[in-house]
CSV table of C-alpha atoms in Angstrom, one decimal:
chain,number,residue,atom,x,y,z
A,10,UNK,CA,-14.0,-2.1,-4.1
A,11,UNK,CA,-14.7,-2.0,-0.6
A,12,UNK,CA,-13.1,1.3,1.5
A,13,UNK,CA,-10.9,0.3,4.4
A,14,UNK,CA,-9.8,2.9,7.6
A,15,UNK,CA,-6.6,2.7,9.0
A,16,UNK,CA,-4.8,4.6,12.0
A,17,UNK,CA,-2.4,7.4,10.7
A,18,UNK,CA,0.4,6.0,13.0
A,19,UNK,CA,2.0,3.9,15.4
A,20,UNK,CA,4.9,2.7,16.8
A,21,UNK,CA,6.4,-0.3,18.7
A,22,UNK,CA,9.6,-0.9,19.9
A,23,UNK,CA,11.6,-3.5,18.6
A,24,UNK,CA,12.0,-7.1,19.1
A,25,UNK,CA,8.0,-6.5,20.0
A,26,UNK,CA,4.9,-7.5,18.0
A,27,UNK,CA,3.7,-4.8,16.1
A,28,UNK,CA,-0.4,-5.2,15.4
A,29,UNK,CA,-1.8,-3.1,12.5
A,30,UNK,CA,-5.7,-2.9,12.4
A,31,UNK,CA,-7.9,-2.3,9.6
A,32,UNK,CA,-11.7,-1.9,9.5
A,33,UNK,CA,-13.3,-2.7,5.8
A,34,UNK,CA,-17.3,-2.8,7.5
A,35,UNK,CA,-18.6,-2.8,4.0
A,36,UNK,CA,-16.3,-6.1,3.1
A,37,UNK,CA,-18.3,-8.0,0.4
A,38,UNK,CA,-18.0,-12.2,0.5
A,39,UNK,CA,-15.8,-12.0,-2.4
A,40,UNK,CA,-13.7,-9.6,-1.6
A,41,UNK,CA,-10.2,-11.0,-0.1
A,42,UNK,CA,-8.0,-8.2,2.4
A,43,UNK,CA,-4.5,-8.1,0.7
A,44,UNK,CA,-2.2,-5.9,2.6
A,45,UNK,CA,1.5,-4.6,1.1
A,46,UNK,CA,3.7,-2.1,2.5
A,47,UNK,CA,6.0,0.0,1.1
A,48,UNK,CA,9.7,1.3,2.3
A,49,UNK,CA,10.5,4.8,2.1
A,50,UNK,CA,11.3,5.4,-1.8
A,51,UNK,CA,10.9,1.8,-2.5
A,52,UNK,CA,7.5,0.3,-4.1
A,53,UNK,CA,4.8,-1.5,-2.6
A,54,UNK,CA,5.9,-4.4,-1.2
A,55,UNK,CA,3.1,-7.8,-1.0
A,56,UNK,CA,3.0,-8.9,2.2
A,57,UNK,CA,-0.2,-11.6,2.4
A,58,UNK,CA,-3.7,-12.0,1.6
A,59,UNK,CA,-6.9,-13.7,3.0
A,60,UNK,CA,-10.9,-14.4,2.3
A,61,UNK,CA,-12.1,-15.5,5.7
A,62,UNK,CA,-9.4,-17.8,7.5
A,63,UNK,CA,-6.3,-16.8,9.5
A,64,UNK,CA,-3.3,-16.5,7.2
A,65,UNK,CA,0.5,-16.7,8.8
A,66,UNK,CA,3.7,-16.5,6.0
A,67,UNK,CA,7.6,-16.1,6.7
A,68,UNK,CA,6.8,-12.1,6.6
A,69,UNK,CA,3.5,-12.1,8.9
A,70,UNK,CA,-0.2,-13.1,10.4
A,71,UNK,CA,-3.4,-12.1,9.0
A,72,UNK,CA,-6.5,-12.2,11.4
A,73,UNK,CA,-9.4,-11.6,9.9
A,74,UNK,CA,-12.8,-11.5,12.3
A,75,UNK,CA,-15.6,-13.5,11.9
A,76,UNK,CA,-17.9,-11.3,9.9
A,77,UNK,CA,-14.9,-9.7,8.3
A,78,UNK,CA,-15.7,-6.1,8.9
A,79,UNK,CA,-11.9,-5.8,10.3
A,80,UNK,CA,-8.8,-7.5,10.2
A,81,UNK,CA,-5.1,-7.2,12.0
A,82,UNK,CA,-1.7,-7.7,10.3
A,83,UNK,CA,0.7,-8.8,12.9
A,84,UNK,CA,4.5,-8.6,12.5
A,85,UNK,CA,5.8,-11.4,15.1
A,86,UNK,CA,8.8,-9.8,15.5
A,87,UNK,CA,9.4,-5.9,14.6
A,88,UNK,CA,13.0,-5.0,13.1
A,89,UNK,CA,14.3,-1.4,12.3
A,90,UNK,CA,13.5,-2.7,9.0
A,91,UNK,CA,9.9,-3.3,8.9
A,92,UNK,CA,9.9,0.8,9.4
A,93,UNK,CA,7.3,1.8,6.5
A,94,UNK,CA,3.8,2.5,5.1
A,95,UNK,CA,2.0,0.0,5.5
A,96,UNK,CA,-1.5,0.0,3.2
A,97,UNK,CA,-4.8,-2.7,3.7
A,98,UNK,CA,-6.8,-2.8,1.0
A,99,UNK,CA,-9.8,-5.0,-0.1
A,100,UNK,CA,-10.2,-6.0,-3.8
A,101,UNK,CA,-12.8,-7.8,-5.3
A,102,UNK,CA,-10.4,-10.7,-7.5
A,103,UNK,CA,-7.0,-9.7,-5.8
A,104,UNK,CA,-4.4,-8.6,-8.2
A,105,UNK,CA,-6.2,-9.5,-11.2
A,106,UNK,CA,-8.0,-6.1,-10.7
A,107,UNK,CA,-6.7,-3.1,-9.9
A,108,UNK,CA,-5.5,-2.2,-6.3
A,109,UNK,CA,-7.5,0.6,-4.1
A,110,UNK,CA,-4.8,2.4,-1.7
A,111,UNK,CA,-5.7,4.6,1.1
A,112,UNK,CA,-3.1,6.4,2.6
A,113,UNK,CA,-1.7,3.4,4.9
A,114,UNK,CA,-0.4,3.3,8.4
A,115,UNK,CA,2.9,4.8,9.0
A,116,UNK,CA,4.9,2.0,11.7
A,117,UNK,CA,7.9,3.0,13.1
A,118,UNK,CA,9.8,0.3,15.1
A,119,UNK,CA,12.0,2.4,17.6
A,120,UNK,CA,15.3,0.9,19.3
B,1,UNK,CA,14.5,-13.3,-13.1
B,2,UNK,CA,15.3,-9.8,-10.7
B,3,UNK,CA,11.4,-8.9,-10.8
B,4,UNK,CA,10.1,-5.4,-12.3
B,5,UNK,CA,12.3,-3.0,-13.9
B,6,UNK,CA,11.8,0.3,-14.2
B,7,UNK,CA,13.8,3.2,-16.3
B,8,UNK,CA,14.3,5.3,-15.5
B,9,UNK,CA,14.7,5.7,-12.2
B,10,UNK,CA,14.7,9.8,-11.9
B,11,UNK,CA,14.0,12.0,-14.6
B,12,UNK,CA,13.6,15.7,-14.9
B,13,UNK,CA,12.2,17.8,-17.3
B,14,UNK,CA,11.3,20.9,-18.3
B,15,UNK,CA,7.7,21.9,-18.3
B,16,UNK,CA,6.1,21.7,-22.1
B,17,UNK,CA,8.8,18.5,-22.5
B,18,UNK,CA,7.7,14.7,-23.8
B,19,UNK,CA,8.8,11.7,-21.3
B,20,UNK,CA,8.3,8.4,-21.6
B,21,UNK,CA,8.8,6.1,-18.9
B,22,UNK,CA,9.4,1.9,-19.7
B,23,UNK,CA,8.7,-1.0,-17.3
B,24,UNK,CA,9.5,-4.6,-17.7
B,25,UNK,CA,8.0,-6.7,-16.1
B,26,UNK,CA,8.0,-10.2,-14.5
B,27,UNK,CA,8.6,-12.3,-17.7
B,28,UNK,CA,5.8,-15.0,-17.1
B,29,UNK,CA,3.6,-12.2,-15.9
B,30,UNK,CA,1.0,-11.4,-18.6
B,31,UNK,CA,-1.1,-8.0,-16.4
B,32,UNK,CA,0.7,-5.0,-16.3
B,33,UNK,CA,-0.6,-2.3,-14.4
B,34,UNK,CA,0.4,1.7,-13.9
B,35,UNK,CA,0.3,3.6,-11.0
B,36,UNK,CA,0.8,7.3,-9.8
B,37,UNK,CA,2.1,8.1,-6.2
B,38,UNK,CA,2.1,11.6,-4.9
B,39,UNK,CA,4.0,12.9,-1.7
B,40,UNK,CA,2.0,12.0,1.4
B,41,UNK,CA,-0.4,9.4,-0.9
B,42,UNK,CA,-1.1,6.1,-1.6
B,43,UNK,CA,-0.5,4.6,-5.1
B,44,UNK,CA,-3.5,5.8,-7.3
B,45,UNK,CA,-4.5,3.5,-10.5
B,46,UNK,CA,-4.0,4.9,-14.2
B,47,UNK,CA,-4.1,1.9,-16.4
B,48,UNK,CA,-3.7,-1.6,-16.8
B,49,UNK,CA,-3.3,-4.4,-19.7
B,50,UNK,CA,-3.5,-7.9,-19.9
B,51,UNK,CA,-1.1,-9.0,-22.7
B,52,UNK,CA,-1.4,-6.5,-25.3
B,53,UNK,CA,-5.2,-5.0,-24.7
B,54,UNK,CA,-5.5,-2.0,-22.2
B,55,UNK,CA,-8.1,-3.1,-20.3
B,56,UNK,CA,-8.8,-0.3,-18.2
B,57,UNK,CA,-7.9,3.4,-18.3
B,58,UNK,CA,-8.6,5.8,-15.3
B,59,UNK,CA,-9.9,8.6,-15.4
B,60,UNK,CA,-6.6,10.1,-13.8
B,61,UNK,CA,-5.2,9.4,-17.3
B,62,UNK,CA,-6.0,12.5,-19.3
B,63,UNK,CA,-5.3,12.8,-23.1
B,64,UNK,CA,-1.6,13.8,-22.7
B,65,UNK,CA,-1.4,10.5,-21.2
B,66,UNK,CA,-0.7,7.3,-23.3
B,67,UNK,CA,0.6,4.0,-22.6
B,68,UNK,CA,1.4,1.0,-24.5
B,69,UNK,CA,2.5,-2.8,-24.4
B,70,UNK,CA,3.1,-3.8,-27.7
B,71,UNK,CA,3.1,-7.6,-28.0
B,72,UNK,CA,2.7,-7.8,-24.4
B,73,UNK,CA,5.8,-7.6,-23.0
B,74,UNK,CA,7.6,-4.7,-21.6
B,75,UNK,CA,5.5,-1.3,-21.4
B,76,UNK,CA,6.0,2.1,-22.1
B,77,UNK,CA,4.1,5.2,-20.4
B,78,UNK,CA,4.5,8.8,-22.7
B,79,UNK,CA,3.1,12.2,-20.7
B,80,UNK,CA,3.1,15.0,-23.2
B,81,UNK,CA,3.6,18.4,-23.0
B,82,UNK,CA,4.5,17.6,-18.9
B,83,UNK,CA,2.9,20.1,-16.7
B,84,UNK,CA,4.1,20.7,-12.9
B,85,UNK,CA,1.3,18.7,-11.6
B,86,UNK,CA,2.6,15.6,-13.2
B,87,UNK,CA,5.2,15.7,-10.6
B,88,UNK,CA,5.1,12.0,-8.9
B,89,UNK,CA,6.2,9.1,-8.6
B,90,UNK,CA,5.4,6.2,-11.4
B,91,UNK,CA,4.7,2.9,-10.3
B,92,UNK,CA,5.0,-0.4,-13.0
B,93,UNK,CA,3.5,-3.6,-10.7
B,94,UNK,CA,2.8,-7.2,-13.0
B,95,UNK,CA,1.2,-10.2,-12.1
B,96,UNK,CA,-0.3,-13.7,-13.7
B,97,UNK,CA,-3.8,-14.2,-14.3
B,98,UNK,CA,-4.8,-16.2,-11.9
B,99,UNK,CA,-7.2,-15.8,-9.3
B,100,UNK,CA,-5.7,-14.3,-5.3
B,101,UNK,CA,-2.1,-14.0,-6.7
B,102,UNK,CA,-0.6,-10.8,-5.8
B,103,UNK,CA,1.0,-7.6,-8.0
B,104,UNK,CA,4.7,-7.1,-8.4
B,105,UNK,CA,5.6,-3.5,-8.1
B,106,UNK,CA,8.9,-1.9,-9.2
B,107,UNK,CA,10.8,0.6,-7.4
B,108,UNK,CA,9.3,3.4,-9.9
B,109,UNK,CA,10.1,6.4,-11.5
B,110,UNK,CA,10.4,9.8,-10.1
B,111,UNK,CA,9.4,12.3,-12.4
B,112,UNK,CA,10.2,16.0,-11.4
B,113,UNK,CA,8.8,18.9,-14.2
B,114,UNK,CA,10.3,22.5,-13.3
């Protein structure tokens, strides 16, 4: 599986749009970006997956660029709540194989 | 269905002691997978099974290690003779075989070996 590079940190305040990049340069064309986060003592939460398009659910946005060497999760509207690790990872068939974490991107959503 | 179970959800031991850790997963789910989280980490892969068969071990699991899903239900994860660095957190996560469908987790165990 491809190895993706995140920022340690970052904050935003909330109410804002928080925007979480990820590089994965060595992305392969079957290889989809899945990103989960995970809640202090809690486990990794699935957020949303994408191959090449622009994905939007109820939680977030996944942009992915056109040659896929990076992609951004984008939380519309940062709560308190969305406070947490969040972790990009690229895997070759999704959850049918087993999930490569890195150490994430710590968010905290400030007042 | 109230997704993954995992029990328990603390356990501490002695070092030198037996644990054995269960997960139940999502019951239409037929991959089960096993992690290993240490402070300051991301989850780290030790195993996985699709019904019954363990499909893949890694090489994180040593030979104190040993898990199980006997007819390819819930699962159970044994450490013998726990040593201090088997301090972590264990992480059950199910899913269906299907391509692009995403993993389940539970909310783990923490195992502590003084």
């Amino acid at each position: 599986d491809a190895k993706t590079t995140q920022p340690t940190s970052m904050d935003c305040a909330e109410g804002r749009a928080a925007n979480l990049p990820c590089n994965h340069s060595t992305i392969s064309g079957n290889e989809y970006v899945y990103w989960y986060r995970q809640i202090h003592s809690q486990g990794p939460q699935y957020i949303i997956h994408g191959l090449k398009n622009n994905e939007t659910n109820e939680m977030a946005s996944l942009i992915i660029t056109e040659d896929r060497k990076s992609s951004t999760l984008i939380l519309p509207h940062a709560t308190l709540r969305d406070t947490a690790v969040y972790y990009c990872i690229v895997s070759l068939t999704g959850a049918n194989s087993k999930l490569t974490f890195g150490k994430g991107i710590t968010l905290s959503v400030r007042p | 269905d109230t997704g993954v179970s995992q029990n328990p959800r603390h356990k501490i031991t002695k070092r030198g002691q037996n644990v054995t850790f269960r997960c139940d997963p999502i019951s239409e789910h037929n991959r089960l997978y096993w992690y290993r989280q240490t402070l300051g980490q991301g989850p780290e892969f030790l195993t996985y099974f699709q019904n019954e068969a363990q499909l893949e071990k890694s090489r994180l699991l040593s030979d104190r290690f040993s898990a199980e899903r006997p007819k390819g239900s819930f699962s159970t994860l044994e450490i013998q003779r726990t040593e201090q660095g088997d301090s972590a957190m264990y992480l059950c996560a199910s899913s269906y075989f299907r391509d692009n469908t995403e993993a389940f987790f539970g909310q783990g165990t923490r195992l502590t070996v003084v």
